[in-house]
mmCIF file of C-alpha atoms in Angstrom:
data_model
loop_
_atom_site.group_PDB
_atom_site.id
_atom_site.type_symbol
_atom_site.label_atom_id
_atom_site.label_comp_id
_atom_site.label_asym_id
_atom_site.label_seq_id
_atom_site.Cartn_x
_atom_site.Cartn_y
_atom_site.Cartn_z
ATOM 1 C CA MET A 18 148.268 251.633 140.319
ATOM 2 C CA SER A 19 147.762 248.142 139.096
ATOM 3 C CA THR A 20 145.836 249.395 136.041
ATOM 4 C CA LYS A 21 148.761 251.580 134.980
ATOM 5 C CA SER A 22 151.206 248.712 135.183
ATOM 6 C CA LYS A 23 148.864 246.539 133.112
ATOM 7 C CA SER A 24 148.672 249.165 130.386
ATOM 8 C CA PHE A 25 152.451 249.322 130.197
ATOM 9 C CA LYS A 26 152.640 245.561 129.900
ATOM 10 C CA SER A 27 150.038 245.473 127.147
ATOM 11 C CA THR A 28 151.918 248.015 125.031
ATOM 12 C CA SER A 29 155.162 246.116 125.374
ATOM 13 C CA THR A 30 153.508 242.867 124.256
ATOM 14 C CA THR A 31 152.030 244.509 121.159
ATOM 15 C CA LYS A 32 155.446 245.822 120.162
ATOM 16 C CA LYS A 33 156.932 242.360 120.401
ATOM 17 C CA SER A 34 154.230 240.829 118.251
ATOM 18 C CA SER A 35 154.570 243.496 115.556
ATOM 19 C CA THR A 36 158.297 242.935 115.203
ATOM 20 C CA SER A 37 157.919 239.177 114.997
ATOM 21 C CA LYS A 38 155.306 239.412 112.207
ATOM 22 C CA LYS A 39 157.678 241.132 109.782
ATOM 23 C CA SER A 40 158.888 238.821 107.066
ATOM 24 C CA PHE A 41 162.043 239.589 105.183
ATOM 25 C CA ASN A 42 161.495 238.899 101.514
ATOM 26 C CA PRO A 43 164.122 239.593 98.885
ATOM 27 C CA THR A 44 163.569 242.486 96.528
ATOM 28 C CA TYR A 45 161.131 242.195 93.660
ATOM 29 C CA LYS A 46 164.056 242.077 91.237
ATOM 30 C CA VAL A 47 165.436 238.954 92.911
ATOM 31 C CA MET A 48 162.018 237.304 93.166
ATOM 32 C CA ILE A 49 161.202 238.013 89.508
ATOM 33 C CA THR A 50 164.550 236.767 88.204
ATOM 34 C CA LYS A 51 164.245 233.561 90.234
ATOM 35 C CA ALA A 52 160.747 233.014 88.860
ATOM 36 C CA ILE A 53 161.902 233.471 85.272
ATOM 37 C CA GLU A 54 164.932 231.220 85.830
ATOM 38 C CA HIS A 55 162.684 228.565 87.371
ATOM 39 C CA TYR A 56 160.434 228.266 84.314
ATOM 40 C CA LYS A 57 163.294 228.392 81.759
ATOM 41 C CA ASP A 58 160.843 229.224 78.993
ATOM 42 C CA ARG A 59 162.339 230.082 75.596
ATOM 43 C CA THR A 60 159.788 232.804 74.923
ATOM 44 C CA GLY A 61 159.831 234.160 78.481
ATOM 45 C CA SER A 62 157.448 233.952 81.425
ATOM 46 C CA SER A 63 154.074 235.648 81.624
ATOM 47 C CA ILE A 64 153.002 237.934 84.444
ATOM 48 C CA ILE A 65 150.583 235.266 85.659
ATOM 49 C CA ALA A 66 153.333 232.633 85.860
ATOM 50 C CA ILE A 67 155.681 235.012 87.676
ATOM 51 C CA LYS A 68 152.893 235.974 90.071
ATOM 52 C CA LYS A 69 152.055 232.324 90.857
ATOM 53 C CA TYR A 70 155.695 231.470 91.519
ATOM 54 C CA ILE A 71 156.194 234.412 93.885
ATOM 55 C CA GLU A 72 152.953 233.696 95.756
ATOM 56 C CA ASP A 73 153.942 230.042 96.201
ATOM 57 C CA HIS A 74 157.515 230.660 97.341
ATOM 58 C CA TYR A 75 157.361 233.970 99.238
ATOM 59 C CA ASN A 76 155.108 235.551 101.837
ATOM 60 C CA VAL A 77 153.962 238.772 100.165
ATOM 61 C CA ASN A 78 151.288 241.333 100.995
ATOM 62 C CA GLN A 79 148.319 240.407 98.793
ATOM 63 C CA THR A 80 146.693 243.851 98.807
ATOM 64 C CA ALA A 81 149.493 245.660 96.979
ATOM 65 C CA PHE A 82 151.264 242.708 95.389
ATOM 66 C CA HIS A 83 149.891 242.956 91.846
ATOM 67 C CA THR A 84 150.598 246.680 91.582
ATOM 68 C CA ASN A 85 154.097 246.358 93.010
ATOM 69 C CA LEU A 86 154.843 243.450 90.689
ATOM 70 C CA ARG A 87 153.689 245.372 87.623
ATOM 71 C CA LEU A 88 155.711 248.453 88.608
ATOM 72 C CA ALA A 89 158.796 246.345 89.320
ATOM 73 C CA LEU A 90 158.513 244.645 85.930
ATOM 74 C CA ASN A 91 158.264 248.023 84.190
ATOM 75 C CA ARG A 92 161.314 249.329 86.080
ATOM 76 C CA LEU A 93 163.346 246.247 85.211
ATOM 77 C CA VAL A 94 162.469 246.625 81.530
ATOM 78 C CA GLU A 95 163.534 250.291 81.611
ATOM 79 C CA ASN A 96 166.846 249.351 83.272
ATOM 80 C CA ASN A 97 167.431 246.605 80.679
ATOM 81 C CA SER A 98 167.445 243.955 83.400
ATOM 82 C CA LEU A 99 164.543 242.224 81.632
ATOM 83 C CA VAL A 100 163.450 241.959 78.023
ATOM 84 C CA LYS A 101 159.760 242.246 77.200
ATOM 85 C CA VAL A 102 158.638 239.872 74.470
ATOM 86 C CA LYS A 103 154.996 240.436 73.536
ATOM 87 C CA VAL A 104 153.221 239.672 76.845
ATOM 88 C CA SER A 105 156.101 237.765 78.455
ATOM 89 C CA TYR A 106 159.318 238.761 80.171
ATOM 90 C CA LYS A 107 162.681 237.069 79.883
ATOM 91 C CA LEU A 108 166.206 237.676 81.092
ATOM 92 C CA PRO A 109 168.637 239.358 78.688
ATOM 93 C CA PRO A 110 171.244 237.087 77.109
ATOM 94 C CA LYS A 111 174.256 236.678 79.377
ATOM 95 C CA SER A 112 176.789 236.188 76.578
ATOM 96 C CA ASP A 113 176.382 239.736 75.249
ATOM 97 C CA THR A 114 176.844 241.363 78.632
ATOM 98 C CA ALA A 115 179.770 239.107 79.515
ATOM 99 C CA LYS A 116 181.529 239.797 76.212
ATOM 100 C CA LYS A 117 181.062 243.536 76.558
ATOM 101 C CA SER A 118 182.492 243.594 80.074
ATOM 102 C CA THR A 119 185.496 241.420 79.181
ATOM 103 C CA THR A 120 186.309 243.354 76.019
ATOM 104 C CA ALA A 121 186.050 246.645 77.854
ATOM 105 C CA ALA A 122 188.411 245.370 80.539
ATOM 106 C CA ALA A 123 190.788 243.912 77.949
ATOM 107 C CA VAL A 124 190.897 247.135 75.956
ATOM 108 C CA SER A 125 191.583 249.280 78.993
ATOM 109 C CA THR A 126 194.467 247.156 80.301
ATOM 110 C CA PRO A 127 196.570 246.913 77.072
ATOM 111 C CA VAL A 128 196.295 250.635 76.511
ATOM 112 C CA LYS A 129 197.890 251.247 79.879
ATOM 113 C CA LYS A 130 200.608 248.654 79.235
ATOM 114 C CA SER A 131 201.407 249.927 75.752
ATOM 115 C CA THR A 132 202.059 253.453 76.990
ATOM 116 C CA THR A 133 204.485 252.229 79.631
ATOM 117 C CA THR A 134 206.265 249.814 77.279
ATOM 118 C CA ALA A 135 206.533 252.423 74.545
ATOM 119 C CA SER A 136 208.304 254.841 76.859
ATOM 120 C CA LYS A 137 210.716 252.111 77.947
ATOM 121 C CA LYS A 138 211.490 251.065 74.367
ATOM 122 C CA VAL A 139 212.272 254.605 73.287
ATOM 123 C CA ASP A 140 215.173 254.889 75.722
ATOM 124 C CA PRO A 141 217.022 251.733 74.520
ATOM 125 C CA LYS A 142 216.650 252.778 70.879
ATOM 126 C CA LYS A 143 218.328 256.087 71.599
ATOM 127 C CA LYS A 144 221.201 254.300 73.293
ATOM 128 C CA ALA A 145 221.549 251.897 70.390
ATOM 129 C CA SER A 146 221.666 254.711 67.850
ATOM 130 C CA SER A 147 224.318 256.524 69.862
ATOM 131 C CA THR A 148 226.488 253.394 70.045
ATOM 132 C CA ILE A 149 226.257 252.903 66.278
ATOM 133 C CA ALA A 150 227.354 256.458 65.671
ATOM 134 C CA LYS A 151 230.475 255.910 67.797
ATOM 135 C CA PHE A 152 231.585 252.869 65.817
ATOM 136 C CA VAL A 153 231.293 254.571 62.446
#
């Protein structure tokens, strides 16, 4: 009986150690953008520079790291989250995206206001024209 209880204890200790070994890293998108922001290079950051930054600052799995990094970079370029310049990667300009979002919001709000104000203005004009007709 003592051997059975020991086996149960050994399985419970292995479960505890496996849960404590997990490290919670941010997503590759966050790690890559922080690496590019850190270097602040005008022409962008190379894959080697991004890789060194992530290895220094985060605990990543070395066996699949290079492949996952390359795939993440390709996905970010396809989603227009990164811009590929020759062999380097850089963040897209913030001013263009900010202007587009503000102009889109500005255009949508006046259109709604103009339709409501136009309907209100039509009613007073009709009243004014009817009052003029009475005086003449």
